[in-house]
mmCIF file of C-alpha atoms in Angstrom:
data_model
loop_
_atom_site.group_PDB
_atom_site.id
_atom_site.type_symbol
_atom_site.label_atom_id
_atom_site.label_comp_id
_atom_site.label_asym_id
_atom_site.label_seq_id
_atom_site.Cartn_x
_atom_site.Cartn_y
_atom_site.Cartn_z
ATOM 1 C CA MET A 20 18.796 51.498 41.730
ATOM 2 C CA ALA A 21 21.818 53.316 41.494
ATOM 3 C CA GLY A 22 22.480 52.145 37.745
ATOM 4 C CA ALA A 23 18.152 54.296 37.059
ATOM 5 C CA THR A 24 19.723 57.093 39.563
ATOM 6 C CA PHE A 25 22.812 57.514 37.976
ATOM 7 C CA VAL A 26 21.292 57.197 34.747
ATOM 8 C CA LEU A 27 18.981 58.893 35.612
ATOM 9 C CA LEU A 28 21.072 62.413 36.123
ATOM 10 C CA LEU A 29 23.071 61.675 33.615
ATOM 11 C CA SER A 30 20.954 62.422 31.069
ATOM 12 C CA SER A 31 19.964 65.541 32.728
ATOM 13 C CA VAL A 32 22.826 66.912 32.304
ATOM 14 C CA PHE A 33 24.037 66.336 28.683
ATOM 15 C CA GLU A 34 19.526 68.310 27.907
ATOM 16 C CA SER A 35 21.181 70.857 30.797
ATOM 17 C CA ALA A 36 24.473 71.506 28.600
ATOM 18 C CA SER A 37 22.834 70.973 25.234
ATOM 19 C CA SER A 38 19.958 73.479 25.676
ATOM 20 C CA HIS A 39 21.926 75.627 28.068
ATOM 21 C CA GLY A 40 25.076 75.694 27.122
ATOM 22 C CA LEU A 41 27.753 75.198 30.805
ATOM 23 C CA HIS A 42 26.367 77.066 32.963
ATOM 24 C CA PHE A 43 25.027 77.071 36.548
ATOM 25 C CA ILE A 44 22.340 74.811 35.682
ATOM 26 C CA SER A 45 24.783 71.821 34.734
ATOM 27 C CA PHE A 46 27.342 72.676 36.763
ATOM 28 C CA THR A 47 25.061 71.942 39.978
ATOM 29 C CA LEU A 48 22.806 68.992 37.632
ATOM 30 C CA ALA A 49 26.704 68.130 37.347
ATOM 31 C CA SER A 50 27.444 68.244 40.811
ATOM 32 C CA THR A 51 24.298 66.388 41.992
ATOM 33 C CA LEU A 52 25.670 63.811 39.700
ATOM 34 C CA LEU A 53 29.438 63.458 41.398
ATOM 35 C CA LEU A 54 28.185 63.389 44.669
ATOM 36 C CA ALA A 55 25.405 60.708 44.799
ATOM 37 C CA THR A 56 27.847 58.477 42.515
ATOM 38 C CA LEU A 57 30.391 58.651 45.700
ATOM 39 C CA GLU A 58 27.218 58.741 48.166
ATOM 40 C CA LYS A 59 26.735 55.470 45.997
ATOM 41 C CA TRP A 60 29.574 54.583 46.123
ATOM 42 C CA LYS A 61 29.944 53.578 50.003
ATOM 43 C CA GLU A 62 26.935 52.362 50.152
ATOM 44 C CA PHE A 63 27.884 50.101 47.822
ATOM 45 C CA GLU A 64 30.651 50.047 50.040
ATOM 46 C CA ALA A 65 29.364 48.649 53.104
ATOM 47 C CA PHE A 66 26.778 45.992 50.599
ATOM 48 C CA LEU A 67 30.335 44.534 49.381
ATOM 49 C CA ARG A 68 31.483 44.044 53.679
ATOM 50 C CA ASN A 69 28.317 42.741 54.847
ATOM 51 C CA VAL A 70 27.918 39.762 51.890
ATOM 52 C CA GLN A 71 31.582 39.208 52.775
ATOM 53 C CA ASN A 72 31.373 38.544 56.305
ATOM 54 C CA ASN A 73 27.988 35.825 54.910
ATOM 55 C CA SER A 74 30.034 33.760 52.454
ATOM 56 C CA ALA A 75 26.523 31.973 51.473
ATOM 57 C CA GLN A 76 25.126 34.713 50.326
ATOM 58 C CA LEU A 77 28.239 35.652 48.417
ATOM 59 C CA LYS A 78 28.326 32.116 46.875
ATOM 60 C CA ASN A 79 24.491 33.087 45.903
ATOM 61 C CA LEU A 80 25.475 36.521 43.561
ATOM 62 C CA LEU A 81 27.982 34.745 42.500
ATOM 63 C CA ILE A 82 25.198 31.975 41.288
ATOM 64 C CA VAL A 83 23.687 34.434 39.629
ATOM 65 C CA LEU A 84 25.196 36.386 37.752
ATOM 66 C CA CYS A 85 26.821 33.634 36.772
ATOM 67 C CA ILE A 86 23.959 33.135 34.808
ATOM 68 C CA VAL A 87 23.203 35.812 33.598
ATOM 69 C CA ALA A 88 26.165 36.850 32.109
ATOM 70 C CA GLY A 89 26.353 32.890 30.091
ATOM 71 C CA ALA A 90 22.812 33.114 29.038
ATOM 72 C CA LEU A 91 24.114 36.693 27.453
ATOM 73 C CA VAL A 92 26.584 35.271 25.782
ATOM 74 C CA THR A 93 25.466 33.027 24.895
ATOM 75 C CA PHE A 94 22.278 34.898 22.841
ATOM 76 C CA THR A 95 25.609 37.079 21.755
ATOM 77 C CA LEU A 96 27.124 34.371 19.678
ATOM 78 C CA SER A 97 23.822 32.478 18.689
ATOM 79 C CA VAL A 98 22.065 35.957 17.717
ATOM 80 C CA ASN A 99 24.423 38.783 17.123
ATOM 81 C CA PHE A 100 27.556 36.296 16.240
ATOM 82 C CA ALA A 101 25.241 33.710 13.512
ATOM 83 C CA LEU A 102 26.716 30.864 15.755
ATOM 84 C CA GLY A 103 23.595 28.750 16.712
ATOM 85 C CA PRO A 104 22.621 28.621 19.414
ATOM 86 C CA VAL A 105 24.192 25.034 19.515
ATOM 87 C CA VAL A 106 27.409 25.808 19.238
ATOM 88 C CA ALA A 107 27.043 29.010 21.528
ATOM 89 C CA ALA A 108 26.124 26.602 24.182
ATOM 90 C CA GLY A 109 28.591 24.202 23.358
ATOM 91 C CA LEU A 110 30.900 26.891 23.028
ATOM 92 C CA VAL A 111 29.917 28.611 26.397
ATOM 93 C CA GLY A 112 29.637 24.759 28.366
ATOM 94 C CA VAL A 113 33.924 24.208 26.802
ATOM 95 C CA CYS A 114 35.038 28.493 27.659
ATOM 96 C CA ALA A 115 33.556 27.710 31.117
ATOM 97 C CA ALA A 116 34.224 24.204 32.079
ATOM 98 C CA ALA A 117 38.539 25.228 30.968
ATOM 99 C CA PHE A 118 38.407 29.243 33.434
ATOM 100 C CA PHE A 119 36.018 29.056 35.090
ATOM 101 C CA ARG A 120 35.552 25.442 36.088
ATOM 102 C CA ARG A 121 33.999 27.527 40.387
ATOM 103 C CA HIS A 122 31.366 28.407 38.823
ATOM 104 C CA ASP A 123 30.853 26.719 35.326
ATOM 105 C CA VAL A 124 27.052 24.521 36.709
ATOM 106 C CA PRO A 125 24.741 28.285 36.951
ATOM 107 C CA ILE A 126 27.470 29.407 33.256
ATOM 108 C CA TYR A 127 26.096 26.464 31.435
ATOM 109 C CA CYS A 128 22.563 26.684 32.999
ATOM 110 C CA GLY A 129 23.160 30.688 32.424
ATOM 111 C CA ALA A 130 24.193 29.135 28.692
ATOM 112 C CA PHE A 131 20.994 27.057 28.138
ATOM 113 C CA VAL A 132 18.516 30.320 28.483
ATOM 114 C CA GLY A 133 21.137 31.935 26.388
ATOM 115 C CA MET A 134 19.932 28.869 23.266
ATOM 116 C CA VAL A 135 16.555 30.896 23.283
ATOM 117 C CA SER A 136 15.603 32.054 18.999
ATOM 118 C CA GLU A 137 15.388 35.120 19.431
ATOM 119 C CA ASN A 138 11.701 35.427 17.922
ATOM 120 C CA LEU A 139 10.274 34.421 20.662
ATOM 121 C CA LEU A 140 12.862 36.278 22.847
ATOM 122 C CA PRO A 141 14.079 39.278 20.159
ATOM 123 C CA SER A 142 16.149 41.275 22.715
ATOM 124 C CA HIS A 143 19.221 41.007 25.596
ATOM 125 C CA TRP A 144 16.867 43.004 28.279
ATOM 126 C CA HIS A 145 14.366 39.771 27.647
ATOM 127 C CA VAL A 146 16.967 37.427 27.798
ATOM 128 C CA LEU A 147 18.358 39.097 30.698
ATOM 129 C CA LEU A 148 14.572 38.926 32.863
ATOM 130 C CA ALA A 149 14.776 34.820 32.348
ATOM 131 C CA SER A 150 18.366 34.626 33.342
ATOM 132 C CA SER A 151 16.818 37.076 36.451
ATOM 133 C CA ILE A 152 14.177 34.401 37.108
ATOM 134 C CA SER A 153 16.347 31.857 36.771
ATOM 135 C CA ALA A 154 18.663 32.057 37.895
ATOM 136 C CA ALA A 155 15.181 32.227 41.614
ATOM 137 C CA VAL A 156 14.592 29.058 40.403
ATOM 138 C CA PHE A 157 18.674 27.714 40.307
ATOM 139 C CA LEU A 158 18.902 28.736 44.666
ATOM 140 C CA ILE A 159 15.900 27.615 45.403
ATOM 141 C CA SER A 160 16.237 24.363 43.660
ATOM 142 C CA LYS A 161 20.314 23.787 44.847
ATOM 143 C CA SER A 162 18.961 20.986 47.036
ATOM 144 C CA VAL A 163 16.600 19.094 45.034
ATOM 145 C CA PHE A 164 16.988 16.378 41.480
ATOM 146 C CA ASN A 165 21.149 16.423 42.342
ATOM 147 C CA GLY A 166 22.848 14.204 39.384
ATOM 148 C CA PHE A 167 19.652 14.396 36.487
ATOM 149 C CA GLY A 168 21.105 15.081 33.698
ATOM 150 C CA GLY A 169 18.785 17.535 32.106
ATOM 151 C CA LYS A 170 17.165 19.929 35.684
ATOM 152 C CA LEU A 171 19.681 22.857 34.605
ATOM 153 C CA GLY A 172 17.953 23.135 31.164
ATOM 154 C CA THR A 173 14.704 22.720 32.955
ATOM 155 C CA ILE A 174 15.576 25.251 35.659
ATOM 156 C CA ALA A 175 16.177 27.763 32.438
ATOM 157 C CA LEU A 176 13.017 26.964 30.450
ATOM 158 C CA ILE A 177 11.417 27.700 33.284
ATOM 159 C CA GLY A 178 12.289 30.462 33.164
ATOM 160 C CA CYS A 179 12.330 31.604 29.393
ATOM 161 C CA THR A 180 8.435 30.248 29.343
ATOM 162 C CA ALA A 181 8.011 32.583 32.520
ATOM 163 C CA ALA A 182 9.524 36.119 30.905
ATOM 164 C CA ALA A 183 7.648 35.168 27.725
ATOM 165 C CA LEU A 184 4.454 35.082 29.540
ATOM 166 C CA LEU A 185 5.001 38.218 30.606
ATOM 167 C CA THR A 186 6.050 40.095 27.029
ATOM 168 C CA ASP A 187 2.740 38.335 25.072
ATOM 169 C CA ARG A 188 6.290 36.789 23.413
ATOM 170 C CA PRO A 189 4.692 33.758 21.421
ATOM 171 C CA PHE A 190 5.557 30.484 20.813
ATOM 172 C CA ILE A 191 7.416 28.674 17.498
ATOM 173 C CA VAL A 192 4.797 26.420 16.030
ATOM 174 C CA ARG A 193 7.436 23.815 14.853
ATOM 175 C CA SER A 194 5.566 20.631 13.390
ATOM 176 C CA VAL A 195 6.618 16.816 13.735
ATOM 177 C CA PRO A 196 10.229 15.806 11.807
ATOM 178 C CA GLY A 197 9.343 13.170 8.536
ATOM 179 C CA TRP A 198 10.585 9.983 9.624
ATOM 180 C CA ASP A 199 13.833 10.704 7.096
ATOM 181 C CA ALA A 200 15.550 11.977 9.258
ATOM 182 C CA GLY A 201 13.921 9.937 12.701
ATOM 183 C CA VAL A 202 15.864 7.046 12.125
ATOM 184 C CA TYR A 203 19.255 9.784 12.553
ATOM 185 C CA LEU A 204 17.226 10.965 15.016
ATOM 186 C CA PHE A 205 17.195 8.489 17.681
ATOM 187 C CA LEU A 206 20.582 7.850 16.273
ATOM 188 C CA TYR A 207 23.156 10.747 17.168
ATOM 189 C CA SER A 208 20.289 10.801 19.958
ATOM 190 C CA VAL A 209 22.296 7.589 21.891
ATOM 191 C CA LEU A 210 25.989 8.657 20.224
ATOM 192 C CA GLY A 211 24.994 12.208 21.928
ATOM 193 C CA VAL A 212 24.196 10.599 26.146
ATOM 194 C CA LEU A 213 27.669 7.904 25.266
ATOM 195 C CA LEU A 214 29.906 10.112 24.342
ATOM 196 C CA THR A 215 29.078 12.302 26.821
ATOM 197 C CA TYR A 216 28.348 9.438 29.679
ATOM 198 C CA VAL A 217 31.596 8.250 29.647
ATOM 199 C CA LEU A 218 33.737 11.625 29.313
ATOM 200 C CA SER A 219 32.395 12.533 32.581
ATOM 201 C CA VAL A 220 31.962 9.295 33.676
ATOM 202 C CA ARG A 221 34.958 6.864 32.409
ATOM 203 C CA PHE A 222 37.454 9.917 31.817
ATOM 204 C CA ASN A 223 35.944 12.495 34.670
ATOM 205 C CA HIS A 224 35.962 15.177 33.154
ATOM 206 C CA SER A 225 34.092 17.987 34.165
ATOM 207 C CA PRO A 226 29.970 16.520 32.938
ATOM 208 C CA VAL A 227 29.619 20.715 31.587
ATOM 209 C CA MET A 228 33.077 19.892 29.864
ATOM 210 C CA SER A 229 31.505 17.016 27.687
ATOM 211 C CA SER A 230 28.502 18.272 27.250
ATOM 212 C CA GLY A 231 29.608 21.163 25.809
ATOM 213 C CA ILE A 232 32.113 19.249 23.893
ATOM 214 C CA VAL A 233 30.308 16.936 22.752
ATOM 215 C CA GLY A 234 27.229 20.032 21.282
ATOM 216 C CA LEU A 235 29.683 22.058 20.358
ATOM 217 C CA ALA A 236 31.747 19.124 17.669
ATOM 218 C CA GLY A 237 27.011 17.874 17.038
ATOM 219 C CA GLY A 238 27.022 22.034 15.904
ATOM 220 C CA LEU A 239 30.231 22.194 13.955
ATOM 221 C CA LEU A 240 29.971 18.387 11.872
ATOM 222 C CA LEU A 241 26.313 17.272 11.380
ATOM 223 C CA PRO A 242 24.706 20.666 9.589
ATOM 224 C CA ILE A 243 27.576 19.677 7.476
ATOM 225 C CA LEU A 244 27.262 16.297 6.954
ATOM 226 C CA HIS A 245 23.600 16.500 7.365
ATOM 227 C CA PRO A 246 22.898 19.501 4.918
ATOM 228 C CA ASP A 247 19.007 18.446 5.059
ATOM 229 C CA PHE A 248 18.003 18.711 8.329
ATOM 230 C CA GLY A 249 21.892 18.801 10.365
ATOM 231 C CA SER A 250 20.428 21.397 12.438
ATOM 232 C CA SER A 251 17.973 18.651 13.703
ATOM 233 C CA LEU A 252 20.050 16.617 14.687
ATOM 234 C CA ALA A 253 23.192 19.311 16.433
ATOM 235 C CA SER A 254 19.806 19.885 18.477
ATOM 236 C CA MET A 255 19.377 16.285 19.299
ATOM 237 C CA VAL A 256 22.577 15.972 19.872
ATOM 238 C CA ILE A 257 22.900 18.397 22.015
ATOM 239 C CA CYS A 258 20.313 18.591 24.230
ATOM 240 C CA ALA A 259 21.144 13.744 24.162
ATOM 241 C CA SER A 260 24.218 15.465 26.008
ATOM 242 C CA PHE A 261 22.338 17.674 28.697
ATOM 243 C CA ALA A 262 21.639 13.973 30.196
ATOM 244 C CA GLY A 263 24.387 12.248 29.155
ATOM 245 C CA MET A 264 25.867 15.173 32.283
ATOM 246 C CA SER A 265 23.386 12.884 34.987
ATOM 247 C CA SER A 266 26.417 11.130 37.640
ATOM 248 C CA LYS A 267 26.088 7.701 37.879
ATOM 249 C CA GLU A 268 24.990 7.670 41.180
ATOM 250 C CA ARG A 269 20.989 8.445 38.414
ATOM 251 C CA VAL A 270 22.597 6.279 35.352
ATOM 252 C CA PRO A 271 25.152 3.448 36.847
ATOM 253 C CA ASN A 272 25.812 2.213 33.068
ATOM 254 C CA GLU A 273 25.895 2.693 29.046
ATOM 255 C CA LEU A 274 23.000 0.977 29.170
ATOM 256 C CA TYR A 275 20.641 2.079 30.931
ATOM 257 C CA ALA A 276 22.593 5.514 28.287
ATOM 258 C CA VAL A 277 20.990 3.780 26.074
ATOM 259 C CA LEU A 278 17.339 3.731 26.609
ATOM 260 C CA ILE A 279 17.506 7.375 28.407
ATOM 261 C CA GLY A 280 18.837 8.691 23.945
ATOM 262 C CA LEU A 281 16.235 6.904 22.783
ATOM 263 C CA ILE A 282 13.373 8.337 25.265
ATOM 264 C CA CYS A 283 14.781 11.918 24.605
ATOM 265 C CA ALA A 284 14.920 10.590 20.583
ATOM 266 C CA LEU A 285 11.054 9.870 21.183
ATOM 267 C CA VAL A 286 10.078 12.564 23.482
ATOM 268 C CA PHE A 287 11.707 14.878 21.378
ATOM 269 C CA ILE A 288 10.279 13.907 18.029
ATOM 270 C CA TYR A 289 7.039 14.446 19.936
ATOM 271 C CA SER A 290 7.364 18.200 21.575
ATOM 272 C CA ALA A 291 8.358 19.660 18.420
ATOM 273 C CA PRO A 292 5.263 21.580 17.891
ATOM 274 C CA HIS A 293 5.258 23.261 21.324
ATOM 275 C CA PHE A 294 7.405 25.306 23.069
ATOM 276 C CA GLY A 295 8.879 25.871 20.168
ATOM 277 C CA GLY A 296 12.357 28.755 20.111
ATOM 278 C CA ALA A 297 12.143 28.850 23.956
ATOM 279 C CA GLY A 298 15.899 27.879 25.758
ATOM 280 C CA GLY A 299 16.257 24.255 28.248
ATOM 281 C CA LYS A 300 13.589 22.692 26.192
ATOM 282 C CA LEU A 301 16.407 20.461 25.291
ATOM 283 C CA GLY A 302 17.665 19.773 28.372
ATOM 284 C CA THR A 303 13.720 19.529 30.204
ATOM 285 C CA ILE A 304 13.981 16.620 27.648
ATOM 286 C CA ALA A 305 16.947 15.612 29.048
ATOM 287 C CA PHE A 306 16.023 15.682 31.970
ATOM 288 C CA GLY A 307 12.649 13.657 31.890
ATOM 289 C CA SER A 308 13.889 11.243 30.027
ATOM 290 C CA VAL A 309 15.705 10.592 32.973
ATOM 291 C CA MET A 310 13.859 11.123 35.716
ATOM 292 C CA ALA A 311 11.785 8.247 33.732
ATOM 293 C CA ILE A 312 14.312 5.867 33.169
ATOM 294 C CA SER A 313 15.633 6.597 36.418
ATOM 295 C CA ALA A 314 12.211 6.203 37.849
ATOM 296 C CA LEU A 315 12.098 2.242 35.605
ATOM 297 C CA ARG A 316 15.071 1.291 37.933
ATOM 298 C CA ARG A 317 13.439 1.138 41.360
ATOM 299 C CA VAL A 318 10.102 -0.564 39.247
ATOM 300 C CA PHE A 319 13.075 -2.988 38.439
ATOM 301 C CA GLY A 320 14.864 -3.574 41.627
ATOM 302 C CA PHE A 321 11.027 -3.765 43.722
ATOM 303 C CA VAL A 322 10.826 -6.284 41.287
ATOM 304 C CA LYS A 323 13.544 -8.168 42.008
ATOM 305 C CA GLU A 324 13.892 -7.447 45.067
ATOM 306 C CA HIS A 325 10.145 -9.197 45.922
ATOM 307 C CA ALA A 326 10.624 -11.955 43.254
ATOM 308 C CA ARG A 327 12.582 -13.670 45.838
#
């Protein structure tokens, strides 16, 4: 509200100055702008005092800002600096874990929003809308599905899908990859989830740092190693790395991680025609795969218990 008022009043000042020069009308409008800005600053100070008195409110505000910032920075790196979504998200994840450890999770969630294709959400305003919706979902879902890799991506997919629907943007239609690439997709999916899981669980790196390192490495190396379909393999690796962010309580060992990697690759291949270009789709693939294997563990446990 304050920003909209400031822009409108400032525009009026410039319009008056360009039309009539610097005279009484321009002075009056400029004074109005100054006084309104001072009043808004006083209100902002009062807002900050109220927020500081409510630590939960301050924490939620920081979460929203981190998600929005992560999305906009990733989208800028991906589109404007032509790094591509995988490298951009991996870089943001590594930097978030290295320099903003206390806020790396919401920043990385925002990065998943920022992985959206410019053909789906073409501007920073679209990404701002998507990340704002994702931030609301993040806050609502803080107490559920914790420890499941891919949860952040699912939150991002909800935001991107909602933004696309609200702005009447069609999803990109892609074909199912051929099996010439399919074999490599399975291989790199298993490698991606294993490397991330080992870095996170066995070497005690943060899940965000672990996924960011694996995703960044995949985004830089695989297009060189596999010129024909390296970008798809890089997407597969970072997708699997999201699954590898799972906690040890959800994925107890590397065997389950391998199974998750295989499911990730299968879903990645056959979901290609759907939700094309949406940020968070890869994380949603990971989320569904982790949940499926987690449920399978429960079934095995139930059968084992009742077979005694």
